[in-house]
Coordinates of C-alpha atoms and ligand atoms in Angstrom, one line a residue:
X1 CA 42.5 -35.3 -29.9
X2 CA 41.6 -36.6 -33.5
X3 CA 37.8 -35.3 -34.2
X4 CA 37.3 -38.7 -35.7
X5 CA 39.4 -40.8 -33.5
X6 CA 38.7 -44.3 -34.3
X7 CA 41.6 -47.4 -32.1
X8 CA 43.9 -48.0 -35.0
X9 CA 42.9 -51.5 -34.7
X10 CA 39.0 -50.6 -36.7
X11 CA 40.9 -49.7 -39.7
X12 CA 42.0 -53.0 -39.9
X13 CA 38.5 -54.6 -41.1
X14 CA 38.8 -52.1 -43.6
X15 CA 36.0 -53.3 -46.2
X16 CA 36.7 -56.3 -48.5
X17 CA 36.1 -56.1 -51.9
X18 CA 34.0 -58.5 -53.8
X19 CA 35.4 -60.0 -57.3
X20 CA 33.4 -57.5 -58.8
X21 CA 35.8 -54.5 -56.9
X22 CA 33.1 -53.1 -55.3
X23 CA 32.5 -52.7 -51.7
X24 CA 29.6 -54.4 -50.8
X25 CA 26.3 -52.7 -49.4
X26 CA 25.5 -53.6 -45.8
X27 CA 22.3 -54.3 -44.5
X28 CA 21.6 -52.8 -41.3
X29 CA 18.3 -52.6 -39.0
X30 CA 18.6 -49.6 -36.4
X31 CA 16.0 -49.5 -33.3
X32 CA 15.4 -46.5 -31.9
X33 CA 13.0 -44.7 -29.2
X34 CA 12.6 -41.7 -30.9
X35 CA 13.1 -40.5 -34.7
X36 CA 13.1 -37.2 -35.9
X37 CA 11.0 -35.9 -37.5
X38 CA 7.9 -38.6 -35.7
X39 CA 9.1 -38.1 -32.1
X40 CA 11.8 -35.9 -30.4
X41 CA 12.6 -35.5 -26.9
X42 CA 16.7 -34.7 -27.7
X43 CA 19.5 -35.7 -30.0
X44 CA 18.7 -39.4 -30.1
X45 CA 15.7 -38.4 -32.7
X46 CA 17.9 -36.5 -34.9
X47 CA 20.9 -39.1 -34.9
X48 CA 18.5 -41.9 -35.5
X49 CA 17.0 -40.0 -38.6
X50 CA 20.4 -38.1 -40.3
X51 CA 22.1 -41.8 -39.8
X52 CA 20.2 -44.0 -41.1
X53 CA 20.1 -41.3 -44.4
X54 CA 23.9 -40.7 -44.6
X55 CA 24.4 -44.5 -44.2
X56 CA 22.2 -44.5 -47.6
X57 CA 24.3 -41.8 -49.9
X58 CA 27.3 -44.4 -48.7
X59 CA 25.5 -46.8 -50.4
X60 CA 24.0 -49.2 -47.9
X61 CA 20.2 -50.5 -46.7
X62 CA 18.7 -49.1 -43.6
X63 CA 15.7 -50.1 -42.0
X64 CA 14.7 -48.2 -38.9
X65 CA 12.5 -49.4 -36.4
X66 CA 10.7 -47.2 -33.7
X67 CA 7.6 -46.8 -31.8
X68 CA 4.8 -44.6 -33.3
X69 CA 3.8 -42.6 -30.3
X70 CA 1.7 -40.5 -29.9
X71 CA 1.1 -37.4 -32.5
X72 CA 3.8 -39.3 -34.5
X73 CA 2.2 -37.9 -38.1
X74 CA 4.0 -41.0 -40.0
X75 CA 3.6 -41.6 -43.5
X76 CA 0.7 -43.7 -44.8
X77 CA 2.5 -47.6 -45.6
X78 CA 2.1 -51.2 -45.6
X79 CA 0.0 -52.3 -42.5
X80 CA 0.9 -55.6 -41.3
X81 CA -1.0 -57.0 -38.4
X82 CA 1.9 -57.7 -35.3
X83 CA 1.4 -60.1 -32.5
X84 CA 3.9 -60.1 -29.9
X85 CA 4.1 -62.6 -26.8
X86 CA 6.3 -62.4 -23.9
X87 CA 6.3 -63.1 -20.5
X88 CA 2.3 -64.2 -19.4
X89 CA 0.8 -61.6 -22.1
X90 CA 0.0 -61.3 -25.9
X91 CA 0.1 -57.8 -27.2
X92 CA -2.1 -57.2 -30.5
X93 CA -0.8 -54.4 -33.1
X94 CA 0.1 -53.3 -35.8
X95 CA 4.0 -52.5 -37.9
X96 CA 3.4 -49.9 -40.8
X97 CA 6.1 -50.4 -43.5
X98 CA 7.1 -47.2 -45.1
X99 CA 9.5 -46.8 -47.9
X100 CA 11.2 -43.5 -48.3
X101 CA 13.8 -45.1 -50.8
X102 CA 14.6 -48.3 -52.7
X103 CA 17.1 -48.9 -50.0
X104 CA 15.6 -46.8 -47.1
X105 CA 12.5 -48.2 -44.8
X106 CA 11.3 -47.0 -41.8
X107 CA 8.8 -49.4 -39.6
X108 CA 6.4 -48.1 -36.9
X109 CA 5.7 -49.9 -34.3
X110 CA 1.7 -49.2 -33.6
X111 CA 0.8 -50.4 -30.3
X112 CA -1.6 -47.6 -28.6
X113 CA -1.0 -49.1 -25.2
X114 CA 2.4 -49.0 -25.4
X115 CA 3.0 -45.7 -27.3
X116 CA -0.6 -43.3 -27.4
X117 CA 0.6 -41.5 -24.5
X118 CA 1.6 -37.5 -24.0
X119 CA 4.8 -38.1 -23.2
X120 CA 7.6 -40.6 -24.6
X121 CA 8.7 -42.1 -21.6
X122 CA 7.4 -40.5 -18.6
X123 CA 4.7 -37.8 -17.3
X124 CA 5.2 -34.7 -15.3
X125 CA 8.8 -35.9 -14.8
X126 CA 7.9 -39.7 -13.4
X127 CA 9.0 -42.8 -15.6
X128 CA 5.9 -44.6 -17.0
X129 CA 5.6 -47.7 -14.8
X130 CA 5.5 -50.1 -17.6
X131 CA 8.7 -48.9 -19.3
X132 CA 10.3 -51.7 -19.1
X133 CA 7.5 -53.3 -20.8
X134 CA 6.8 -51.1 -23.3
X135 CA 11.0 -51.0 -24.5
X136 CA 10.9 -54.8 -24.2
X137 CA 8.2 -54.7 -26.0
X138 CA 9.8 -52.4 -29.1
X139 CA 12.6 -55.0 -28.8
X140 CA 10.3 -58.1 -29.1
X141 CA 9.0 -55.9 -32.3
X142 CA 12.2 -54.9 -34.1
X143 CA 13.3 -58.5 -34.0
X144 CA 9.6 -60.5 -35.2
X145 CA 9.5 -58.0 -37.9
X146 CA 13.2 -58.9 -38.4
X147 CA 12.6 -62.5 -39.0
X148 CA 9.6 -62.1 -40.9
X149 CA 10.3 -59.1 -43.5
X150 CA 12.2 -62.2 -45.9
X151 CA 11.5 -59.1 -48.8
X152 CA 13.2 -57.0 -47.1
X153 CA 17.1 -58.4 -48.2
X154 CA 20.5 -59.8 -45.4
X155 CA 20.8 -57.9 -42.8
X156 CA 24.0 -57.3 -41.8
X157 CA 24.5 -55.1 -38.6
X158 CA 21.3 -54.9 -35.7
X159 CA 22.3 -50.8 -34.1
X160 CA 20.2 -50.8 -31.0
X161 CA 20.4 -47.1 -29.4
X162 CA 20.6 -46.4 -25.8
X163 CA 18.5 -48.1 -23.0
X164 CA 15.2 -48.2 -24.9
X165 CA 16.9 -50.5 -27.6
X166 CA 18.8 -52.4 -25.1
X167 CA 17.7 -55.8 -24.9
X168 CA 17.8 -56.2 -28.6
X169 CA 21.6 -57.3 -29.2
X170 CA 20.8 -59.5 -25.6
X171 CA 17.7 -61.1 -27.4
X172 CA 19.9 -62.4 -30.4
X173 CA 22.7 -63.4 -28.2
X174 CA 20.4 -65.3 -25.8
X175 CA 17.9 -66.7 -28.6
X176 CA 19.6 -67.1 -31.9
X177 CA 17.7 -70.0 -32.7
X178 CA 14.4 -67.6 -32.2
X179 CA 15.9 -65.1 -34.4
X180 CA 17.9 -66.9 -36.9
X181 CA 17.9 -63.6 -39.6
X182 CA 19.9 -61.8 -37.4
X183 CA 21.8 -64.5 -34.9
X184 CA 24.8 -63.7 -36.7
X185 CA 24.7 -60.0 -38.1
X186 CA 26.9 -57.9 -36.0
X187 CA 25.4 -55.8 -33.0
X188 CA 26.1 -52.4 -32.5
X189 CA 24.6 -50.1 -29.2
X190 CA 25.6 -46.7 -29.3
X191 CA 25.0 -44.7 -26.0
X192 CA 24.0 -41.3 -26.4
X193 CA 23.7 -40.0 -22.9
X194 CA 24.9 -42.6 -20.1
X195 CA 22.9 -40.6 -17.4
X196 CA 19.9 -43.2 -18.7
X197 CA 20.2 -46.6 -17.7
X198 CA 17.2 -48.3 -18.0
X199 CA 17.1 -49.6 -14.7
X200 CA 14.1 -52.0 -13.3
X201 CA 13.3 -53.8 -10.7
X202 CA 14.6 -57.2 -11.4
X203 CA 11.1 -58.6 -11.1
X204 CA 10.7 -57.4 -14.3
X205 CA 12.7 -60.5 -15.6
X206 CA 10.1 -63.2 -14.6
X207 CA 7.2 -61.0 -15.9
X208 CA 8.4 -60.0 -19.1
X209 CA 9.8 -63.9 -20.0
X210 CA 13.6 -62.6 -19.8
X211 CA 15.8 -65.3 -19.0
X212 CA 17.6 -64.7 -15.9
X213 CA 21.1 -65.5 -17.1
X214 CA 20.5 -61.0 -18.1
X215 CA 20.8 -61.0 -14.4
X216 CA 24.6 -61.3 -13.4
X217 CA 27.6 -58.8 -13.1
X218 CA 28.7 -59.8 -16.5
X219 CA 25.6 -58.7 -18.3
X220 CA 22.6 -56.7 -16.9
X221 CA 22.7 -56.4 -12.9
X222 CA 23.3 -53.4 -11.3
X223 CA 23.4 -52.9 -7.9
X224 CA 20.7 -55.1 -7.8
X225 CA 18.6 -53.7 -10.6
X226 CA 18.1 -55.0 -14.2
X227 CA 19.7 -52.4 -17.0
X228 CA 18.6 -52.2 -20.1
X229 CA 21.3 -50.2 -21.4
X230 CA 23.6 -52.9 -19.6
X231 CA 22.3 -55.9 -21.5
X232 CA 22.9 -53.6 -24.5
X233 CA 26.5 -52.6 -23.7
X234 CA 27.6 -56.3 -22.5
X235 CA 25.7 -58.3 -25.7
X236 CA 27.0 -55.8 -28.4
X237 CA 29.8 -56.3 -30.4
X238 CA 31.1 -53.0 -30.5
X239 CA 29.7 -49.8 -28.6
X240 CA 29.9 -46.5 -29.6
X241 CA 28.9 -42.7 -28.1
X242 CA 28.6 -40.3 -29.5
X243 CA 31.5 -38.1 -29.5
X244 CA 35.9 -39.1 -28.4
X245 CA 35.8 -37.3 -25.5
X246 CA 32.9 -39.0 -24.2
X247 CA 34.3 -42.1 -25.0
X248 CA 36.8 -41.2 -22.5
X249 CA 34.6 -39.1 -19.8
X250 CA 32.6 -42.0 -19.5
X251 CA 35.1 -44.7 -18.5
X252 CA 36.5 -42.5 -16.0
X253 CA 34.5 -42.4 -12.3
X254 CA 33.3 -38.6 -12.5
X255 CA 31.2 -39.2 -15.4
X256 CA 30.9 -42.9 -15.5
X257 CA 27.8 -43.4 -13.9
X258 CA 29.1 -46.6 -12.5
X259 CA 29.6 -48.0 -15.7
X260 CA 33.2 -46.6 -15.7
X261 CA 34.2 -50.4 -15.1
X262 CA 32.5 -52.0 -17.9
X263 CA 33.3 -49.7 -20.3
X264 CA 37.1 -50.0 -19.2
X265 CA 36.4 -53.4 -20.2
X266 CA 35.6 -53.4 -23.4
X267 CA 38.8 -51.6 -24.7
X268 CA 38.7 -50.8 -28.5
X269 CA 35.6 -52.4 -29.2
X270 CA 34.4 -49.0 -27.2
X271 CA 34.3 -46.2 -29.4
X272 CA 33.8 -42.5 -29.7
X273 CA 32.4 -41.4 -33.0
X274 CA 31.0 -37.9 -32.8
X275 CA 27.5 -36.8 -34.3
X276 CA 27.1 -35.1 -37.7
X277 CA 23.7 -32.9 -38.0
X278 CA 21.1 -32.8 -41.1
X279 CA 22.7 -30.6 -43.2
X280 CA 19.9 -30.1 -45.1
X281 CA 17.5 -29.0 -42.2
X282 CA 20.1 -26.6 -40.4
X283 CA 21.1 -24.4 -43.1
X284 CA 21.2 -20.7 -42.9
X285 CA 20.9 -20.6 -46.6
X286 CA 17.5 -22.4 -46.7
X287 CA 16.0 -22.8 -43.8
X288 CA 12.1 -22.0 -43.9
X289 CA 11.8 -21.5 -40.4
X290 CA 13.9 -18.3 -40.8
X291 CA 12.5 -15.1 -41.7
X292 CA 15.7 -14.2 -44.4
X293 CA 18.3 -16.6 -45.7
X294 CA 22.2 -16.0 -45.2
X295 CA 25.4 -17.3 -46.2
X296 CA 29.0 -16.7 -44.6
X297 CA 29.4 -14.4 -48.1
X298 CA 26.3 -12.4 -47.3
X299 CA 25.5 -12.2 -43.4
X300 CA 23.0 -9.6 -44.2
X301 CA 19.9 -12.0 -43.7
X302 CA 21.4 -12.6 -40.0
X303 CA 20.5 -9.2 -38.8
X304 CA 17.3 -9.8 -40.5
X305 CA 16.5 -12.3 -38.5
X306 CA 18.0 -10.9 -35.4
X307 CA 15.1 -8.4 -35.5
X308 CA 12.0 -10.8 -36.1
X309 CA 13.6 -12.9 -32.8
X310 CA 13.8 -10.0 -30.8
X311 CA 10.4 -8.8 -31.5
X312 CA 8.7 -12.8 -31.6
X313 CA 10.4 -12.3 -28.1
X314 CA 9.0 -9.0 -27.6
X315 CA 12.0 -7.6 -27.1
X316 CA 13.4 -4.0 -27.7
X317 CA 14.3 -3.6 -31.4
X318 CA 15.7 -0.6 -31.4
X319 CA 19.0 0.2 -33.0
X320 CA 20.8 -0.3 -29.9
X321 CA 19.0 -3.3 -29.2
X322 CA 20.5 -4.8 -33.0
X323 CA 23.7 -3.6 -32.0
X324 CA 23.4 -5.2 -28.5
X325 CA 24.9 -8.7 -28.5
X326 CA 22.1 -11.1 -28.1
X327 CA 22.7 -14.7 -26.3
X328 CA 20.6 -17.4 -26.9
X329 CA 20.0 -21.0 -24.5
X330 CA 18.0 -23.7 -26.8
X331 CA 17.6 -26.8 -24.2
X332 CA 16.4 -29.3 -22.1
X333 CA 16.5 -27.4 -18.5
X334 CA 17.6 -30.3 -16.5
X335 CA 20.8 -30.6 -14.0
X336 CA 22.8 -31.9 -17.0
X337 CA 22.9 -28.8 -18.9
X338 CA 24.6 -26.7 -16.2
X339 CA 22.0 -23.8 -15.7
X340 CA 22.1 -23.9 -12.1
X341 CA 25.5 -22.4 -12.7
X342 CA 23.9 -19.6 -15.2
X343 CA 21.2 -19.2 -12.5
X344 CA 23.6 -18.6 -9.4
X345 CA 25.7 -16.1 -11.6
X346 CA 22.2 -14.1 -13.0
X347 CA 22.7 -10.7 -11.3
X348 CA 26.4 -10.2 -13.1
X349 CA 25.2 -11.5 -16.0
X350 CA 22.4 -9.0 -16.5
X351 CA 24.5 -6.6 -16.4
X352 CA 26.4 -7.8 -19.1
X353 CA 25.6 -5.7 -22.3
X354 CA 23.7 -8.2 -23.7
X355 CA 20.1 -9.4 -24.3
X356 CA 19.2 -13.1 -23.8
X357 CA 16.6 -15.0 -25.1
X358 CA 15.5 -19.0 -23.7
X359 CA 13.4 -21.6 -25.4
X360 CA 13.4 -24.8 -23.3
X361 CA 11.6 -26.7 -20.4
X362 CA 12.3 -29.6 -18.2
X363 CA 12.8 -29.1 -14.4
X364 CA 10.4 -27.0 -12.4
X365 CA 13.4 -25.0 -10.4
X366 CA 14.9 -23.7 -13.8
X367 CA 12.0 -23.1 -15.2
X368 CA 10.6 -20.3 -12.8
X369 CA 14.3 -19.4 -12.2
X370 CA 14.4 -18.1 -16.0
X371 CA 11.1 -16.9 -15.3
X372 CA 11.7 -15.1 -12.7
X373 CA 14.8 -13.5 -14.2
X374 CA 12.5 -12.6 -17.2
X375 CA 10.3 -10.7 -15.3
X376 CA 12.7 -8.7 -13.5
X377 CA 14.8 -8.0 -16.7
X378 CA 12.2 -7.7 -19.1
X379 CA 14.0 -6.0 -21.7
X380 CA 17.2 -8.0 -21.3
X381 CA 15.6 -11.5 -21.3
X382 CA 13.1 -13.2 -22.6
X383 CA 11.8 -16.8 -21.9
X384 CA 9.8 -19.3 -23.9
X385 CA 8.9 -22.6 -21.3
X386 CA 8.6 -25.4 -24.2
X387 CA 9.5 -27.6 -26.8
X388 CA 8.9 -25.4 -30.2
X389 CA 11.3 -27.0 -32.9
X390 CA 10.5 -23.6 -35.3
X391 CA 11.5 -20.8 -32.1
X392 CA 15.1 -23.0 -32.2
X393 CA 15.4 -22.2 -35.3
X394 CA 14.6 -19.1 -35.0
X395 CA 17.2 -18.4 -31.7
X396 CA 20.0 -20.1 -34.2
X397 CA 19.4 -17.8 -36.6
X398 CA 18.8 -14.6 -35.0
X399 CA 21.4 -14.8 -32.0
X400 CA 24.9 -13.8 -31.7
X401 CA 25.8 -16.1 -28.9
X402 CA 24.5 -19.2 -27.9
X403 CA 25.9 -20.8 -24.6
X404 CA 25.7 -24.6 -23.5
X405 CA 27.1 -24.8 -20.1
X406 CA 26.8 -28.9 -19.7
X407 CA 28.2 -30.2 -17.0
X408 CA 28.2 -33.2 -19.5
X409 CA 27.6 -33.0 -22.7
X410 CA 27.6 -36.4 -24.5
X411 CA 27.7 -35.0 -28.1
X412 CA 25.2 -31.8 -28.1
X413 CA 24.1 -30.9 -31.6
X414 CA 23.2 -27.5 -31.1
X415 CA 26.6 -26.1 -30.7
X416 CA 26.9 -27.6 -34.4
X417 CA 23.9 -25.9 -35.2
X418 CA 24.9 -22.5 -34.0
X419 CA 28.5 -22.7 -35.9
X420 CA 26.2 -23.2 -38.8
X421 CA 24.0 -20.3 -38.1
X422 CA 27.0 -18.0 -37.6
X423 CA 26.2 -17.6 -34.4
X424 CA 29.2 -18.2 -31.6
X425 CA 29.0 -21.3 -29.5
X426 CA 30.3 -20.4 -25.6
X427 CA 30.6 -23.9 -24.0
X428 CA 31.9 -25.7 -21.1
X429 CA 35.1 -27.6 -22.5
X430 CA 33.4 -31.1 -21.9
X431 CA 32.3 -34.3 -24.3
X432 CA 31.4 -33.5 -27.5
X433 CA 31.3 -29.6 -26.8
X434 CA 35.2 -29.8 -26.3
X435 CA 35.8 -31.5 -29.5
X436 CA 33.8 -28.8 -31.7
X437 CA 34.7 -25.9 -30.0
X438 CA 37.8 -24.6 -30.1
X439 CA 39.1 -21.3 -28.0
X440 CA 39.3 -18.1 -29.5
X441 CA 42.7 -16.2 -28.8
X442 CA 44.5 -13.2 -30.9
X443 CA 46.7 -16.0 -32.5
X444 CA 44.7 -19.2 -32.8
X445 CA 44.2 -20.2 -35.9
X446 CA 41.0 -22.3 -36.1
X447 CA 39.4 -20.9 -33.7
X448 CA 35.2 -20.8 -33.2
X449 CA 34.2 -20.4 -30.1
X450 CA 34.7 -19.9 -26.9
X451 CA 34.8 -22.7 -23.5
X452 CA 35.1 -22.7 -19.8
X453 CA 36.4 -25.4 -18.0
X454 CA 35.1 -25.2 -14.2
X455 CA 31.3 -25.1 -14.3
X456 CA 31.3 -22.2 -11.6
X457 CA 29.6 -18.4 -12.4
X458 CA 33.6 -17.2 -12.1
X459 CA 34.7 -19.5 -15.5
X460 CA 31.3 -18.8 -17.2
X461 CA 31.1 -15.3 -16.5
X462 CA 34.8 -15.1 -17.3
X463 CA 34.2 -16.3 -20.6
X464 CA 30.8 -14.4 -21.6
X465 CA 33.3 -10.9 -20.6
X466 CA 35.9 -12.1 -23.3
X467 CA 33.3 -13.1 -25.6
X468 CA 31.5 -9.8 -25.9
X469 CA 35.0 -7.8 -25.4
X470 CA 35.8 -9.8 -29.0
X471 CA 31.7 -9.4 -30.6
X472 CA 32.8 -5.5 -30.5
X473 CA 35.9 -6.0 -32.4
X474 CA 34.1 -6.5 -35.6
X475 CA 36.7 -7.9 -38.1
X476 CA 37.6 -10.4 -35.4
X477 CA 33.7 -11.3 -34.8
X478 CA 33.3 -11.6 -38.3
X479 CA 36.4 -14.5 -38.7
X480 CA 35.2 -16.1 -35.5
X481 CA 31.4 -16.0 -37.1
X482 CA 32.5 -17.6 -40.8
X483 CA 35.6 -19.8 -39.3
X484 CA 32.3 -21.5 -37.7
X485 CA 30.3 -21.4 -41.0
X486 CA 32.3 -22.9 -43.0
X487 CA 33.1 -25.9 -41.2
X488 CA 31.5 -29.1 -42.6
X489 CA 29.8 -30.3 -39.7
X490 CA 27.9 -32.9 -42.0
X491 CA 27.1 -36.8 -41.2
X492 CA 29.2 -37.6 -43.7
X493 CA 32.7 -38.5 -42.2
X494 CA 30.6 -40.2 -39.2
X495 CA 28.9 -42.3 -41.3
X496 CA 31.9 -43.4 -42.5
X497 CA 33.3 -44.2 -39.3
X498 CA 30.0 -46.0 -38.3
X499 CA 31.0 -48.1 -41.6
X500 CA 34.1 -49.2 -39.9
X501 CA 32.7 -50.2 -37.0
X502 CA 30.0 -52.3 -38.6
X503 CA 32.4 -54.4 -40.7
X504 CA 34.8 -54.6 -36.9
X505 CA 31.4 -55.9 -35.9
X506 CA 30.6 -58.4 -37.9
X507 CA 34.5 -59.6 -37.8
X508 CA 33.5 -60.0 -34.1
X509 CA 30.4 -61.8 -34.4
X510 CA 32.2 -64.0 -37.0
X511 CA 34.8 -64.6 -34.1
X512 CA 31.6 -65.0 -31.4
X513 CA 30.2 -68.2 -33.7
X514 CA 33.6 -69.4 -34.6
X515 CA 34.3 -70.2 -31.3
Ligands
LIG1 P1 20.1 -33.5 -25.6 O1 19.9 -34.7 -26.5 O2 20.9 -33.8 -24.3 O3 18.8 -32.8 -25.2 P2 21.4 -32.2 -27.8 O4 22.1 -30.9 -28.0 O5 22.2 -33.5 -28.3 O6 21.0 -32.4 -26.3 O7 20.1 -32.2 -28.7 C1 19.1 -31.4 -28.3 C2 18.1 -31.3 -29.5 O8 16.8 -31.0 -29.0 C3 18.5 -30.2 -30.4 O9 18.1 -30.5 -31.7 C4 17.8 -29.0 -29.9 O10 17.6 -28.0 -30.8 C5 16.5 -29.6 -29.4 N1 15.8 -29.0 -28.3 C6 16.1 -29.1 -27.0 N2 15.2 -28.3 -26.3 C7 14.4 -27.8 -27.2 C8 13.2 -26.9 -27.1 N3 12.8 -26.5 -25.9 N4 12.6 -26.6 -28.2 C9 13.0 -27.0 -29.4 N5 14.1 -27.8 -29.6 C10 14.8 -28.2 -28.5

């Protein structure tokens, strides 16, 4: 399908132009749980930062809103004091106003009992109790600081991402009077991995001061819980994911969640737009976290770096360990991510002529079961159990292969990263992995990649064999290496698309107040 397949019918807000002839600059106000480079548990922080910047070069106002949490190193800004009362409770805090442009803000939400905590939104793999709370209470913030910040120009569009911004667009619908500088902006929720809900208890309502009218079929309930992201998908105007073929996946049973239904239901105001990444972070040609810089008209830098991961790695670094193709996993080890397949298949693939090296942590079970494998191959694999933002570098650089084998994949960035890096994505053809790989064959054209459908060890091994049968072909490696490179994988075109769907917004919040 169309990598930026938009229904026909968006194009038809195309923007107006004012009597001057110029398209005029939207104001939008994003709330997000996490913002790269402040917080990061996964591609929410580094949408929620390369957005809100791309929406600027277009030529619009962003103001992002987001919880400082804990280690958060935000820039120094205006401190306002912040006073938030919901349910039985007052909350006492602070926003801190930073401006990184004359039409860029971002505004941290400073509430140490919500957000000084070690992890973002749960501890040794159990949710925080108070979650709900604490997300109703970044809701609560985004929207006082919304109706107070009169400096701070119209605001046009409210984008609320995933669960954790969920009850923002279901605030403004239910209290408009409360909120009056956003009642009628349009309300965007993008989902960027439907496998979190937000779910709660629906005690949660009474305590928090939520009106119960959240709690019905038509809104928030499900299967007798209260869901954030539900709120979020039923009070929004339009909602996006982040890739077409997610858009799709998810209103289909398999990977629905449940929310197959709903989704159905909103038709085109449900759309696909896929992820762009920071150009400007992930680039070969720059990059301080490599050891040498490379282009796709001088790869020399890549072998460079190959060497400095192997031996960070303390791997072999032999000649034949250069020449050896090396594969590297950069993750979250969770079910998602399809490693109990790579696990079950581990004795073929080790003896694969290849070296692998993992940075990632999440699940106890694939964490020793790399672990394991590492000490019983320890010159064919090497593990790092972690979240190290400069070792990913480092494995996009220095690697030959990188393999994602999602059993869902809403957009996955680091595919995009590795075509970048020159370094050949192997994926399972699903979600946004499907719409930026496509198959290598003798013949194809366009090809960058390599993907599996079936997430069994037969498809991936399979598909690692053919890999590495074409990484010793060298001319054909090398076309695979700089089809990838040369791709403009930038946020660009998506903002563009997010443009769309913000004037198709407002046209249906105009509709919502017309009636
Ligand atoms: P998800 O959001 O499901 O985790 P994505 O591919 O969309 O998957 O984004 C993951 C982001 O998190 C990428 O920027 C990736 O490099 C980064 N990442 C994941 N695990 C680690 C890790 N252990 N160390 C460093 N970066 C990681």
């Amino acid at each position: 399908m169309d990598r930026w397949a938009v229904p026909h019918s968006l194009n038809d807000s195309r923007p107006r132009k004012t009597l001057a002839g110029r398209t005029p600059r939207l104001g939008v106000l994003h709330v997000a749980s996490e913002v790269a480079p402040w917080s990061k548990t996964g591609g929410l922080a580094d949408v929620a930062s390369a957005l809100p910047s791309a929406l600027e070069s277009l030529g619009h106002r962003v103001t992002t809103v987001l919880p400082l949490h804990r280690g958060s190193d935000f820039p120094e800004g205006e401190r306002r004091p912040l006073t938030l009362t919901f349910g039985s409770r007052t909350w006492h805090g602070a926003l801190q106003i930073v401006s990184l442009s004359p039409s860029r803000r971002v505004v941290g939400v400073d509430m140490p009992e919500w957000f000084d905590r070690d992890g973002l939104y749960a501890i040794g793999g159990t949710d925080y109790a108070d979650n709900a709370e604490r997300f109703a209470g970044l809701a609560h913030a985004a929207l006082d600081f919304a109706q107070q910040d009169l400096d701070g120009g119209r605001i046009d569009i409210v984008h609320a991402h995933d669960w954790q911004a969920g009850l923002v667009p279901s605030l403004i619908r239910q209290q408009p009077a409360r909120w009056t500088r956003v009642a009628r902006a349009g309300l965007v929720l993008t989902i960027h991995n439907l496998a979190f809900q937000g779910l709660f208890p629906k005690e949660v309502i009474d305590r928090l001061g939520l009106s119960w009218d959240l709690f019905t079929m038509d809104v928030g309930e499900f299967w007798g819980h209260l869901s954030y992201l539900k709120c979020g998908v039923a009070s929004a105007d339009v909602v996006t994911t982040v890739s077409p073929s997610y858009a799709i996946e998810t209103t289909q049973a398999e990977l629905g969640f449940g929310f197959d239904g709903v989704l159905r239901g909103l038709s085109d105001r449900y759309v696909g737009i896929l992820n762009g990444i920071d150009t400007s972070v992930w680039d070969p040609a720059s990059d301080p976290q490599l050891p040498a810089h490379y282009s796709s008209e001088d790869l020399a830098g890549k072998r460079v770096t190959k060497r400095v991961l192997l031996e960070t790695f303390g791997l072999p670094v032999g000649d034949d360990a250069i020449d050896r193709p090396v594969i590297g996993i950069v993750s979250r080890l969770v079910e998602q991510k399809g490693f109990d397949v790579v696990l079950a298949a581990a004795d073929t693939l080790m003896e694969l002529d290849a070296t692998w090296v993992v940075v990632g942590s999440g699940d106890a079970e694939y964490e020793r079961g790399f672990q394991a494998l590492a000490r019983r191959f320890p010159s064919r694999m090497a593990v790092r159990i972690g979240f190290d933002e400069g070792l990913a570098h480092l494995v996009e650089g220095g690697a030959d292969l990188f393999l994602m084998p999602s059993r869902f994949e809403p957009c996955g960035l680091n595919q995009m990263y590795s075509l970048r890096y020159g370094t050949v994505p192997v994926v399972r053809a699903v979600g946004g992995l499907d719409d930026t790989v496509r198959q290598y064959g003798p013949r194809a054209k366009r090809a960058n990649g390599f993907k599996f459908k079936d997430a069994t060890p037969e498809a991936l091994v399979g598909t690692l064999r053919q890999a590495l049968r074409v990484y010793r072909r060298a001319d054909r490696w090398a076309d695979l290496v700089r089809a990838g490179m040369k791709a403009d994988h930038s946020w660009a075109p998506s903002a563009r698309e997010y443009v769309k769907v913000y004037r198709r917004a407002r046209h249906e919040a105009a509709q919502r107040w017309a009636e």
